[in-house]
PDB file of C-alpha atoms and ligand atoms in Angstrom:
ATOM      1  CA  MET A 298    -112.273-120.725   4.045  1.00 54.00           C
ATOM      2  CA  ILE A 299    -112.529-123.274   6.827  1.00 59.00           C
ATOM      3  CA  SER A 300    -109.236-125.130   7.097  1.00 75.00           C
ATOM      4  CA  ARG A 301    -109.286-128.900   7.058  1.00 82.00           C
ATOM      5  CA  PRO A 302    -108.012-130.772  10.100  1.00 87.00           C
ATOM      6  CA  ALA A 303    -104.363-131.825  10.030  1.00 97.00           C
ATOM      7  CA  ILE A 304    -104.174-135.606  10.440  1.00 98.00           C
ATOM      8  CA  ASP A 305    -100.898-137.559  10.766  1.00 98.00           C
ATOM      9  CA  LEU A 306    -101.501-141.301  11.089  1.00 98.00           C
ATOM     10  CA  HIS A 307     -98.000-142.765  11.506  1.00 98.00           C
ATOM     11  CA  THR A 308     -95.518-141.798  14.233  1.00 98.00           C
ATOM     12  CA  HIS A 309     -93.054-143.548  16.536  1.00 98.00           C
ATOM     13  CA  SER A 310     -92.117-142.952  20.176  1.00 98.00           C
ATOM     14  CA  THR A 311     -89.553-144.422  22.557  1.00 98.00           C
ATOM     15  CA  ALA A 312     -91.937-147.392  22.874  1.00 98.00           C
ATOM     16  CA  SER A 313     -90.102-148.442  19.696  1.00 98.00           C
ATOM     17  CA  ASP A 314     -87.449-146.599  17.691  1.00 97.00           C
ATOM     18  CA  GLY A 315     -88.593-142.992  18.012  1.00 97.00           C
ATOM     19  CA  THR A 316     -86.711-140.573  20.252  1.00 96.00           C
ATOM     20  CA  LEU A 317     -89.613-138.738  21.948  1.00 98.00           C
ATOM     21  CA  SER A 318     -91.471-140.407  24.794  1.00 98.00           C
ATOM     22  CA  PRO A 319     -95.193-141.008  24.125  1.00 98.00           C
ATOM     23  CA  ALA A 320     -96.012-137.971  26.276  1.00 98.00           C
ATOM     24  CA  GLU A 321     -93.494-135.799  24.433  1.00 98.00           C
ATOM     25  CA  LEU A 322     -94.833-137.109  21.134  1.00 98.00           C
ATOM     26  CA  VAL A 323     -98.419-135.983  21.724  1.00 98.00           C
ATOM     27  CA  ARG A 324     -97.235-132.605  23.013  1.00 98.00           C
ATOM     28  CA  ALA A 325     -95.036-132.192  19.935  1.00 98.00           C
ATOM     29  CA  ALA A 326     -97.996-133.174  17.736  1.00 98.00           C
ATOM     30  CA  ALA A 327    -100.123-130.431  19.295  1.00 98.00           C
ATOM     31  CA  ASP A 328     -97.257-127.933  18.952  1.00 97.00           C
ATOM     32  CA  ALA A 329     -96.940-128.893  15.280  1.00 97.00           C
ATOM     33  CA  GLY A 330    -100.588-127.909  14.804  1.00 97.00           C
ATOM     34  CA  LEU A 331    -101.981-131.398  14.303  1.00 98.00           C
ATOM     35  CA  ASP A 332    -105.628-132.140  15.103  1.00 98.00           C
ATOM     36  CA  VAL A 333    -105.232-135.917  14.954  1.00 98.00           C
ATOM     37  CA  VAL A 334    -102.128-138.008  15.528  1.00 98.00           C
ATOM     38  CA  ALA A 335    -101.703-141.776  15.547  1.00 98.00           C
ATOM     39  CA  ILE A 336     -99.080-143.455  17.696  1.00 98.00           C
ATOM     40  CA  THR A 337     -97.865-146.462  15.699  1.00 98.00           C
ATOM     41  CA  ASP A 338     -94.857-147.992  17.380  1.00 98.00           C
ATOM     42  CA  HIS A 339     -93.344-151.145  15.936  1.00 98.00           C
ATOM     43  CA  ASP A 340     -95.063-154.305  17.186  1.00 98.00           C
ATOM     44  CA  THR A 341     -96.257-152.816  20.483  1.00 98.00           C
ATOM     45  CA  THR A 342     -99.026-150.915  22.226  1.00 98.00           C
ATOM     46  CA  ALA A 343     -96.732-150.049  25.152  1.00 98.00           C
ATOM     47  CA  GLY A 344     -96.886-146.301  24.469  1.00 98.00           C
ATOM     48  CA  TRP A 345    -100.677-145.993  24.322  1.00 98.00           C
ATOM     49  CA  ASP A 346    -101.474-145.285  27.963  1.00 98.00           C
ATOM     50  CA  ALA A 347     -98.771-142.673  28.487  1.00 98.00           C
ATOM     51  CA  ALA A 348     -99.872-140.920  25.274  1.00 98.00           C
ATOM     52  CA  VAL A 349    -103.513-140.887  26.441  1.00 98.00           C
ATOM     53  CA  ARG A 350    -102.531-139.491  29.850  1.00 98.00           C
ATOM     54  CA  ALA A 351    -100.507-136.668  28.305  1.00 98.00           C
ATOM     55  CA  LEU A 352    -102.978-135.815  25.538  1.00 98.00           C
ATOM     56  CA  PRO A 353    -103.176-132.025  25.122  1.00 97.00           C
ATOM     57  CA  PRO A 354    -106.548-130.328  24.605  1.00 96.00           C
ATOM     58  CA  GLY A 355    -107.721-130.221  21.010  1.00 95.00           C
ATOM     59  CA  LEU A 356    -105.708-133.231  19.882  1.00 97.00           C
ATOM     60  CA  THR A 357    -107.301-136.588  19.065  1.00 98.00           C
ATOM     61  CA  LEU A 358    -105.149-139.669  19.534  1.00 98.00           C
ATOM     62  CA  ILE A 359    -105.561-142.699  17.310  1.00 98.00           C
ATOM     63  CA  ARG A 360    -104.062-145.720  18.977  1.00 98.00           C
ATOM     64  CA  GLY A 361    -102.228-148.001  16.587  1.00 98.00           C
ATOM     65  CA  ALA A 362     -99.110-149.996  15.853  1.00 98.00           C
ATOM     66  CA  GLU A 363     -96.890-150.794  12.886  1.00 98.00           C
ATOM     67  CA  ILE A 364     -96.711-154.533  12.439  1.00 98.00           C
ATOM     68  CA  SER A 365     -93.554-156.188  11.074  1.00 98.00           C
ATOM     69  CA  CYS A 366     -94.808-158.529   8.355  1.00 98.00           C
ATOM     70  CA  ARG A 367     -93.375-160.755   5.681  1.00 98.00           C
ATOM     71  CA  TRP A 368     -94.706-162.018   2.376  1.00 98.00           C
ATOM     72  CA  HIS A 369     -93.587-165.547   1.615  1.00 97.00           C
ATOM     73  CA  GLY A 370     -94.709-165.529  -2.020  1.00 97.00           C
ATOM     74  CA  VAL A 371     -91.127-165.153  -3.252  1.00 97.00           C
ATOM     75  CA  GLU A 372     -87.773-166.451  -2.058  1.00 95.00           C
ATOM     76  CA  PRO A 373     -86.309-164.845  -0.026  1.00 94.00           C
ATOM     77  CA  ALA A 374     -89.494-163.536   1.576  1.00 96.00           C
ATOM     78  CA  ILE A 375     -90.059-159.761   1.451  1.00 97.00           C
ATOM     79  CA  PRO A 376     -90.489-157.750   4.675  1.00 96.00           C
ATOM     80  CA  LEU A 377     -93.272-155.179   4.781  1.00 97.00           C
ATOM     81  CA  HIS A 378     -95.118-153.054   7.329  1.00 98.00           C
ATOM     82  CA  LEU A 379     -98.836-152.932   8.089  1.00 98.00           C
ATOM     83  CA  LEU A 380    -100.244-150.089  10.140  1.00 99.00           C
ATOM     84  CA  ALA A 381    -102.974-151.335  12.453  1.00 98.00           C
ATOM     85  CA  TYR A 382    -105.439-148.821  13.870  1.00 98.00           C
ATOM     86  CA  LEU A 383    -107.829-148.935  16.814  1.00 98.00           C
ATOM     87  CA  PHE A 384    -107.530-152.647  17.544  1.00 98.00           C
ATOM     88  CA  ASP A 385    -108.208-154.333  20.867  1.00 98.00           C
ATOM     89  CA  PRO A 386    -104.800-154.409  22.648  1.00 98.00           C
ATOM     90  CA  ASP A 387    -105.918-157.429  24.689  1.00 98.00           C
ATOM     91  CA  HIS A 388    -106.835-159.734  21.814  1.00 98.00           C
ATOM     92  CA  PRO A 389    -105.001-162.877  23.012  1.00 98.00           C
ATOM     93  CA  GLU A 390    -103.687-164.222  19.704  1.00 98.00           C
ATOM     94  CA  PHE A 391    -102.608-160.816  18.427  1.00 98.00           C
ATOM     95  CA  VAL A 392    -100.928-159.996  21.752  1.00 98.00           C
ATOM     96  CA  ALA A 393     -99.045-163.316  21.638  1.00 98.00           C
ATOM     97  CA  GLU A 394     -97.914-162.748  18.059  1.00 98.00           C
ATOM     98  CA  LEU A 395     -96.615-159.246  18.848  1.00 98.00           C
ATOM     99  CA  ALA A 396     -94.735-160.558  21.900  1.00 98.00           C
ATOM    100  CA  ARG A 397     -93.156-163.253  19.748  1.00 98.00           C
ATOM    101  CA  VAL A 398     -92.024-160.682  17.153  1.00 98.00           C
ATOM    102  CA  ARG A 399     -90.563-158.374  19.809  1.00 98.00           C
ATOM    103  CA  LEU A 400     -88.559-161.233  21.297  1.00 97.00           C
ATOM    104  CA  ALA A 401     -87.349-162.288  17.840  1.00 97.00           C
ATOM    105  CA  ARG A 402     -86.188-158.691  17.273  1.00 98.00           C
ATOM    106  CA  GLU A 403     -84.018-158.953  20.395  1.00 98.00           C
ATOM    107  CA  VAL A 404     -82.478-162.247  19.284  1.00 97.00           C
ATOM    108  CA  ARG A 405     -81.771-160.777  15.859  1.00 98.00           C
ATOM    109  CA  GLY A 406     -80.395-157.508  17.267  1.00 98.00           C
ATOM    110  CA  GLU A 407     -77.970-159.374  19.485  1.00 98.00           C
ATOM    111  CA  ARG A 408     -76.817-161.492  16.534  1.00 98.00           C
ATOM    112  CA  ILE A 409     -76.220-158.367  14.440  1.00 98.00           C
ATOM    113  CA  VAL A 410     -74.108-156.929  17.270  1.00 98.00           C
ATOM    114  CA  GLU A 411     -72.181-160.220  17.520  1.00 98.00           C
ATOM    115  CA  LEU A 412     -71.386-160.014  13.794  1.00 98.00           C
ATOM    116  CA  LEU A 413     -70.193-156.434  14.217  1.00 98.00           C
ATOM    117  CA  ARG A 414     -68.107-157.299  17.269  1.00 98.00           C
ATOM    118  CA  ALA A 415     -66.527-160.252  15.432  1.00 98.00           C
ATOM    119  CA  ASP A 416     -65.287-157.664  12.928  1.00 97.00           C
ATOM    120  CA  GLY A 417     -63.793-155.547  15.713  1.00 97.00           C
ATOM    121  CA  VAL A 418     -66.634-153.044  16.103  1.00 97.00           C
ATOM    122  CA  ASP A 419     -66.761-152.208  19.786  1.00 96.00           C
ATOM    123  CA  ILE A 420     -70.444-151.780  20.594  1.00 98.00           C
ATOM    124  CA  SER A 421     -72.316-153.559  23.359  1.00 98.00           C
ATOM    125  CA  TRP A 422     -75.677-155.308  23.205  1.00 98.00           C
ATOM    126  CA  PRO A 423     -76.531-154.740  26.898  1.00 98.00           C
ATOM    127  CA  GLU A 424     -75.827-151.039  26.382  1.00 98.00           C
ATOM    128  CA  ILE A 425     -78.096-150.949  23.304  1.00 98.00           C
ATOM    129  CA  MET A 426     -80.872-152.722  25.208  1.00 98.00           C
ATOM    130  CA  ALA A 427     -80.487-150.254  28.071  1.00 97.00           C
ATOM    131  CA  ALA A 428     -80.665-147.312  25.668  1.00 96.00           C
ATOM    132  CA  ALA A 429     -83.849-148.769  24.127  1.00 97.00           C
ATOM    133  CA  GLY A 430     -85.342-148.517  27.613  1.00 95.00           C
ATOM    134  CA  GLY A 431     -87.796-151.381  27.199  1.00 95.00           C
ATOM    135  CA  GLY A 432     -89.088-150.172  23.809  1.00 97.00           C
ATOM    136  CA  THR A 433     -89.290-152.505  20.809  1.00 98.00           C
ATOM    137  CA  VAL A 434     -85.681-152.768  19.708  1.00 98.00           C
ATOM    138  CA  GLY A 435     -84.625-152.349  16.077  1.00 97.00           C
ATOM    139  CA  ARG A 436     -81.783-151.424  13.802  1.00 97.00           C
ATOM    140  CA  PRO A 437     -82.119-147.693  14.596  1.00 96.00           C
ATOM    141  CA  HIS A 438     -80.978-148.536  18.160  1.00 97.00           C
ATOM    142  CA  ILE A 439     -77.896-150.275  16.761  1.00 98.00           C
ATOM    143  CA  ALA A 440     -77.402-147.315  14.428  1.00 97.00           C
ATOM    144  CA  ALA A 441     -77.403-145.018  17.461  1.00 96.00           C
ATOM    145  CA  ALA A 442     -74.683-147.158  19.074  1.00 98.00           C
ATOM    146  CA  LEU A 443     -72.580-146.920  15.901  1.00 98.00           C
ATOM    147  CA  ILE A 444     -72.984-143.140  16.029  1.00 97.00           C
ATOM    148  CA  ARG A 445     -72.033-143.046  19.744  1.00 96.00           C
ATOM    149  CA  ALA A 446     -68.931-145.102  18.893  1.00 97.00           C
ATOM    150  CA  GLY A 447     -67.994-142.529  16.260  1.00 97.00           C
ATOM    151  CA  LEU A 448     -68.102-145.102  13.451  1.00 97.00           C
ATOM    152  CA  VAL A 449     -70.787-143.360  11.404  1.00 97.00           C
ATOM    153  CA  ALA A 450     -72.094-139.814  11.501  1.00 96.00           C
ATOM    154  CA  THR A 451     -75.798-140.344  10.831  1.00 95.00           C
ATOM    155  CA  THR A 452     -78.577-142.956  10.977  1.00 93.00           C
ATOM    156  CA  THR A 453     -78.732-142.795   7.180  1.00 93.00           C
ATOM    157  CA  GLU A 454     -75.049-143.728   6.992  1.00 96.00           C
ATOM    158  CA  ALA A 455     -75.613-146.577   9.471  1.00 97.00           C
ATOM    159  CA  PHE A 456     -78.322-147.932   7.132  1.00 95.00           C
ATOM    160  CA  GLY A 457     -75.852-147.942   4.216  1.00 95.00           C
ATOM    161  CA  ALA A 458     -74.702-151.161   2.519  1.00 95.00           C
ATOM    162  CA  ASP A 459     -71.469-151.367   4.561  1.00 97.00           C
ATOM    163  CA  TRP A 460     -73.422-151.458   7.797  1.00 98.00           C
ATOM    164  CA  LEU A 461     -77.007-152.338   8.767  1.00 97.00           C
ATOM    165  CA  GLY A 462     -78.443-151.991   5.266  1.00 94.00           C
ATOM    166  CA  GLU A 463     -76.668-155.017   3.836  1.00 94.00           C
ATOM    167  CA  ARG A 464     -73.422-156.296   5.304  1.00 97.00           C
ATOM    168  CA  TYR A 465     -74.783-156.615   8.846  1.00 98.00           C
ATOM    169  CA  ARG A 466     -78.430-157.027   7.958  1.00 96.00           C
ATOM    170  CA  LEU A 467     -80.240-160.078   9.292  1.00 96.00           C
ATOM    171  CA  PRO A 468     -83.919-160.895   8.686  1.00 91.00           C
ATOM    172  CA  LYS A 469     -86.507-160.649  11.458  1.00 90.00           C
ATOM    173  CA  GLU A 470     -89.081-163.330  12.206  1.00 93.00           C
ATOM    174  CA  ASP A 471     -92.070-161.286  11.156  1.00 97.00           C
ATOM    175  CA  VAL A 472     -95.772-162.081  10.998  1.00 98.00           C
ATOM    176  CA  ASP A 473     -97.022-163.615   7.763  1.00 98.00           C
ATOM    177  CA  VAL A 474     -98.797-160.708   6.088  1.00 98.00           C
ATOM    178  CA  PHE A 475    -102.089-162.569   5.515  1.00 98.00           C
ATOM    179  CA  ARG A 476    -102.082-163.721   9.133  1.00 98.00           C
ATOM    180  CA  ALA A 477    -101.462-160.116  10.202  1.00 98.00           C
ATOM    181  CA  VAL A 478    -104.469-158.819   8.234  1.00 98.00           C
ATOM    182  CA  GLU A 479    -106.580-161.575   9.780  1.00 98.00           C
ATOM    183  CA  LEU A 480    -105.370-160.835  13.319  1.00 98.00           C
ATOM    184  CA  ILE A 481    -105.798-157.062  13.007  1.00 98.00           C
ATOM    185  CA  ARG A 482    -109.369-157.521  11.751  1.00 98.00           C
ATOM    186  CA  ALA A 483    -110.106-160.154  14.401  1.00 98.00           C
ATOM    187  CA  ALA A 484    -109.029-157.609  17.028  1.00 98.00           C
ATOM    188  CA  GLY A 485    -111.410-155.023  15.564  1.00 98.00           C
ATOM    189  CA  GLY A 486    -108.599-153.052  13.956  1.00 98.00           C
ATOM    190  CA  VAL A 487    -108.097-151.503  10.544  1.00 98.00           C
ATOM    191  CA  PRO A 488    -105.041-152.566   8.492  1.00 98.00           C
ATOM    192  CA  VAL A 489    -103.276-150.091   6.186  1.00 99.00           C
ATOM    193  CA  PHE A 490    -100.193-151.015   4.152  1.00 98.00           C
ATOM    194  CA  ALA A 491     -97.349-148.635   5.173  1.00 98.00           C
ATOM    195  CA  HIS A 492     -95.124-147.157   2.417  1.00 98.00           C
ATOM    196  CA  PRO A 493     -95.946-149.994  -0.031  1.00 98.00           C
ATOM    197  CA  ARG A 494     -93.796-148.646  -2.901  1.00 97.00           C
ATOM    198  CA  ALA A 495     -90.752-147.484  -0.940  1.00 96.00           C
ATOM    199  CA  THR A 496     -88.163-148.827  -3.395  1.00 90.00           C
ATOM    200  CA  ARG A 497     -85.406-146.844  -1.691  1.00 84.00           C
ATOM    201  CA  ARG A 498     -85.805-149.056   1.404  1.00 84.00           C
ATOM    202  CA  GLY A 499     -85.301-152.313  -0.477  1.00 86.00           C
ATOM    203  CA  ARG A 500     -87.439-154.816  -2.312  1.00 93.00           C
ATOM    204  CA  ILE A 501     -91.147-154.080  -2.651  1.00 96.00           C
ATOM    205  CA  VAL A 502     -94.076-156.436  -3.207  1.00 97.00           C
ATOM    206  CA  PRO A 503     -95.949-156.667  -6.534  1.00 97.00           C
ATOM    207  CA  ASP A 504     -99.343-155.035  -7.018  1.00 98.00           C
ATOM    208  CA  GLU A 505    -100.845-158.518  -7.384  1.00 98.00           C
ATOM    209  CA  LEU A 506    -100.162-159.101  -3.681  1.00 98.00           C
ATOM    210  CA  ILE A 507    -101.949-155.864  -2.801  1.00 98.00           C
ATOM    211  CA  VAL A 508    -104.942-157.065  -4.837  1.00 98.00           C
ATOM    212  CA  GLU A 509    -104.950-160.290  -2.799  1.00 98.00           C
ATOM    213  CA  LEU A 510    -104.536-158.425   0.488  1.00 98.00           C
ATOM    214  CA  ALA A 511    -107.470-156.155  -0.392  1.00 98.00           C
ATOM    215  CA  ALA A 512    -109.608-159.251  -0.878  1.00 98.00           C
ATOM    216  CA  ALA A 513    -108.344-160.574   2.479  1.00 98.00           C
ATOM    217  CA  GLY A 514    -109.365-157.458   4.418  1.00 98.00           C
ATOM    218  CA  LEU A 515    -106.718-154.781   3.872  1.00 98.00           C
ATOM    219  CA  ALA A 516    -108.428-151.397   4.240  1.00 98.00           C
ATOM    220  CA  GLY A 517    -105.972-148.904   2.833  1.00 98.00           C
ATOM    221  CA  LEU A 518    -102.631-147.872   1.433  1.00 98.00           C
ATOM    222  CA  GLU A 519    -100.241-145.188   2.652  1.00 98.00           C
ATOM    223  CA  ALA A 520     -99.474-143.061  -0.409  1.00 98.00           C
ATOM    224  CA  ASP A 521     -97.889-139.832   0.808  1.00 98.00           C
ATOM    225  CA  HIS A 522     -94.700-140.779   2.651  1.00 98.00           C
ATOM    226  CA  GLU A 523     -91.156-139.450   2.497  1.00 97.00           C
ATOM    227  CA  ASP A 524     -89.894-142.754   1.109  1.00 96.00           C
ATOM    228  CA  HIS A 525     -92.204-142.494  -1.924  1.00 97.00           C
ATOM    229  CA  SER A 526     -91.262-140.440  -4.974  1.00 96.00           C
ATOM    230  CA  PRO A 527     -94.166-138.419  -6.438  1.00 97.00           C
ATOM    231  CA  ALA A 528     -94.527-141.109  -9.128  1.00 97.00           C
ATOM    232  CA  GLU A 529     -94.624-143.870  -6.504  1.00 97.00           C
ATOM    233  CA  ALA A 530     -97.260-142.009  -4.480  1.00 98.00           C
ATOM    234  CA  ALA A 531     -99.336-141.491  -7.631  1.00 98.00           C
ATOM    235  CA  HIS A 532     -99.095-145.187  -8.423  1.00 98.00           C
ATOM    236  CA  VAL A 533    -100.310-146.068  -4.929  1.00 98.00           C
ATOM    237  CA  ARG A 534    -103.234-143.662  -5.232  1.00 98.00           C
ATOM    238  CA  ALA A 535    -104.264-145.141  -8.588  1.00 98.00           C
ATOM    239  CA  LEU A 536    -104.063-148.687  -7.247  1.00 98.00           C
ATOM    240  CA  ALA A 537    -106.120-147.735  -4.187  1.00 98.00           C
ATOM    241  CA  ALA A 538    -108.790-146.151  -6.399  1.00 98.00           C
ATOM    242  CA  GLU A 539    -108.930-149.291  -8.520  1.00 98.00           C
ATOM    243  CA  LEU A 540    -109.330-151.534  -5.470  1.00 98.00           C
ATOM    244  CA  GLY A 541    -111.636-149.271  -3.450  1.00 98.00           C
ATOM    245  CA  LEU A 542    -109.022-148.867  -0.703  1.00 98.00           C
ATOM    246  CA  LEU A 543    -108.637-145.722   1.359  1.00 98.00           C
ATOM    247  CA  VAL A 544    -105.450-143.670   1.040  1.00 98.00           C
ATOM    248  CA  THR A 545    -103.406-142.163   3.855  1.00 98.00           C
ATOM    249  CA  GLY A 546    -100.447-139.805   4.104  1.00 98.00           C
ATOM    250  CA  SER A 547     -98.219-139.518   7.133  1.00 98.00           C
ATOM    251  CA  SER A 548     -94.863-138.430   8.446  1.00 98.00           C
ATOM    252  CA  ASP A 549     -93.594-141.714   9.937  1.00 98.00           C
ATOM    253  CA  PHE A 550     -91.979-139.391  12.483  1.00 98.00           C
ATOM    254  CA  HIS A 551     -89.136-140.974  14.489  1.00 97.00           C
ATOM    255  CA  GLY A 552     -87.799-137.941  16.395  1.00 96.00           C
ATOM    256  CA  THR A 553     -84.095-137.462  15.757  1.00 89.00           C
ATOM    257  CA  HIS A 554     -83.703-140.973  14.301  1.00 85.00           C
ATOM    258  CA  LYS A 555     -85.023-139.432  11.084  1.00 87.00           C
ATOM    259  CA  THR A 556     -85.172-135.932   9.665  1.00 89.00           C
ATOM    260  CA  VAL A 557     -88.884-135.925   8.766  1.00 95.00           C
ATOM    261  CA  ARG A 558     -91.128-133.592  10.790  1.00 97.00           C
ATOM    262  CA  LEU A 559     -94.541-134.261  12.313  1.00 98.00           C
ATOM    263  CA  GLY A 560     -97.280-133.444   9.808  1.00 97.00           C
ATOM    264  CA  ALA A 561     -94.859-133.532   6.852  1.00 97.00           C
ATOM    265  CA  HIS A 562     -97.527-135.612   5.090  1.00 98.00           C
ATOM    266  CA  THR A 563    -101.150-135.818   6.151  1.00 98.00           C
ATOM    267  CA  THR A 564    -104.329-137.814   5.598  1.00 98.00           C
ATOM    268  CA  ALA A 565    -107.587-136.435   4.184  1.00 98.00           C
ATOM    269  CA  PRO A 566    -110.458-136.272   6.712  1.00 97.00           C
ATOM    270  CA  GLU A 567    -112.591-138.562   4.500  1.00 97.00           C
ATOM    271  CA  ALA A 568    -110.014-141.370   4.718  1.00 98.00           C
ATOM    272  CA  TYR A 569    -109.608-140.826   8.443  1.00 98.00           C
ATOM    273  CA  GLU A 570    -113.394-141.073   8.923  1.00 97.00           C
ATOM    274  CA  ARG A 571    -113.418-144.355   7.017  1.00 98.00           C
ATOM    275  CA  ILE A 572    -110.774-145.788   9.372  1.00 98.00           C
ATOM    276  CA  VAL A 573    -112.705-144.701  12.457  1.00 98.00           C
ATOM    277  CA  ALA A 574    -115.963-146.088  11.051  1.00 97.00           C
ATOM    278  CA  ALA A 575    -114.376-149.450  10.227  1.00 98.00           C
ATOM    279  CA  ALA A 576    -112.791-149.935  13.675  1.00 98.00           C
ATOM    280  CA  SER A 577    -114.333-151.779  16.607  1.00 96.00           C
ATOM    281  CA  GLY A 578    -111.356-152.512  18.889  1.00 90.00           C
ATOM    282  CA  VAL A 579    -110.841-149.243  20.750  1.00 91.00           C
ATOM    283  CA  THR A 580    -111.964-145.690  20.012  1.00 88.00           C
ATOM    284  CA  GLY A 581    -110.012-142.571  19.196  1.00 86.00           C
ATOM    285  CA  VAL A 582    -109.259-140.545  22.330  1.00 88.00           C
ATOM    286  CA  ALA A 583    -109.779-136.820  22.688  1.00 81.00           C
ATOM    287  CA  SER A 584    -108.824-135.092  25.921  1.00 73.00           C
ATOM    288  CA  GLY A 585    -111.855-133.668  27.646  1.00 56.00           C
TER     289      GLY A 585
HETATM  290  P1  AMP B 232     -85.854-152.851  11.816  1.00 75.60           P
HETATM  291  O1  AMP B 232     -87.315-152.742  12.167  1.00 75.60           O
HETATM  292  O2  AMP B 232     -85.021-153.243  12.966  1.00 75.60           O
HETATM  293  O3  AMP B 232     -85.605-153.706  10.609  1.00 75.60           O
HETATM  294  O4  AMP B 232     -85.395-151.386  11.419  1.00 75.60           O
HETATM  295  C1  AMP B 232     -86.142-150.680  10.466  1.00 75.60           C
HETATM  296  C2  AMP B 232     -86.435-149.300  10.988  1.00 75.60           C
HETATM  297  O5  AMP B 232     -85.361-148.481  10.640  1.00 75.60           O
HETATM  298  C3  AMP B 232     -87.680-148.692  10.370  1.00 75.60           C
HETATM  299  O6  AMP B 232     -88.517-148.200  11.389  1.00 75.60           O
HETATM  300  C4  AMP B 232     -87.249-147.528   9.584  1.00 75.60           C
HETATM  301  O7  AMP B 232     -87.995-146.391   9.900  1.00 75.60           O
HETATM  302  C5  AMP B 232     -85.814-147.322   9.962  1.00 75.60           C
HETATM  303  N1  AMP B 232     -85.052-147.176   8.742  1.00 75.60           N
HETATM  304  C6  AMP B 232     -85.042-148.014   7.682  1.00 75.60           C
HETATM  305  N2  AMP B 232     -84.209-147.563   6.728  1.00 75.60           N
HETATM  306  C7  AMP B 232     -83.681-146.420   7.200  1.00 75.60           C
HETATM  307  C8  AMP B 232     -82.749-145.475   6.692  1.00 75.60           C
HETATM  308  N3  AMP B 232     -82.207-145.625   5.481  1.00 75.60           N
HETATM  309  N4  AMP B 232     -82.429-144.427   7.452  1.00 75.60           N
HETATM  310  C9  AMP B 232     -82.995-144.263   8.674  1.00 75.60           C
HETATM  311  N5  AMP B 232     -83.871-145.112   9.211  1.00 75.60           N
HETATM  312  C10 AMP B 232     -84.211-146.180   8.490  1.00 75.60           C
HETATM  313 ZN1   ZN B 233     -89.064-147.351  12.887  1.00 75.60          ZN
HETATM  314 FE1   FE B 234     -92.385-148.690   8.351  1.00 75.60          FE
HETATM  315 FE1   FE B 235     -92.903-146.414  10.751  1.00 75.60          FE
END
């Protein structure tokens, strides 16, 4: 039997809140036996070039990003993530929107740290920014500072209700989800809704929104993901079939910020081919 290629379409590097550099990420992807890996850092394309330069033979790199979005159809608005694949990284309006979101993340991160410090928690924002090393900053970076300070043992604990999950959680200024679909498409990219039924992360959007997003240009749904129960993944697959959307599976690898391993979930070649065929921003890269 000829084995099918192993395709993981959602990973993070130090360009956002992963712990492997883009170069280390692609090497780790090859070591894990992947044939295709996507780099999808939060709200940035900053890791793309380093990943391309370090691409090992036999591995294809899909350049992407995970866009911080919000749906304003309910109050308070619900945050959600869209994966964007193979878009033009120089599309002016999209670039401006991503820069705005990254800056808003810094303002919000500093405010979270101020709240913690007001309660006597001795962590430092400049130190957290330094540790992020120029990557898109997020709560996992604050979680790492809480771990360094000995206040929690794990990232999971830091995301608990007493800490960043609720008590010290502040909203981000994300991109309106319909605007995000429009921008990704305008930049020649392919939008896929990341972990749409991940109830364990917080509130999720209703299926009616996904129907509307499909009509607006959404291409696919991520079904196989560690934050989906088998029933949730099955629901996503059924909804995708109903709407004619493609289905992906992926690890959402974050290095040591999470326990999930590269290739823990994968995408079928047919769905991958549909993404590549629908994209016109940049191409996949294979090392020659
Ligand atoms: P932020 O983008 O700053 O709101 O932080 C969200 C990031 O933290 C996402 O990339 C998630 O992968 C990660 N995250 C969310 N919930 C958890 C959790 N319970 N444990 C570990 N990481 C989490
Ligand atoms: Zn993340
Ligand atoms: Fe996500
Ligand atoms: Fe992610």
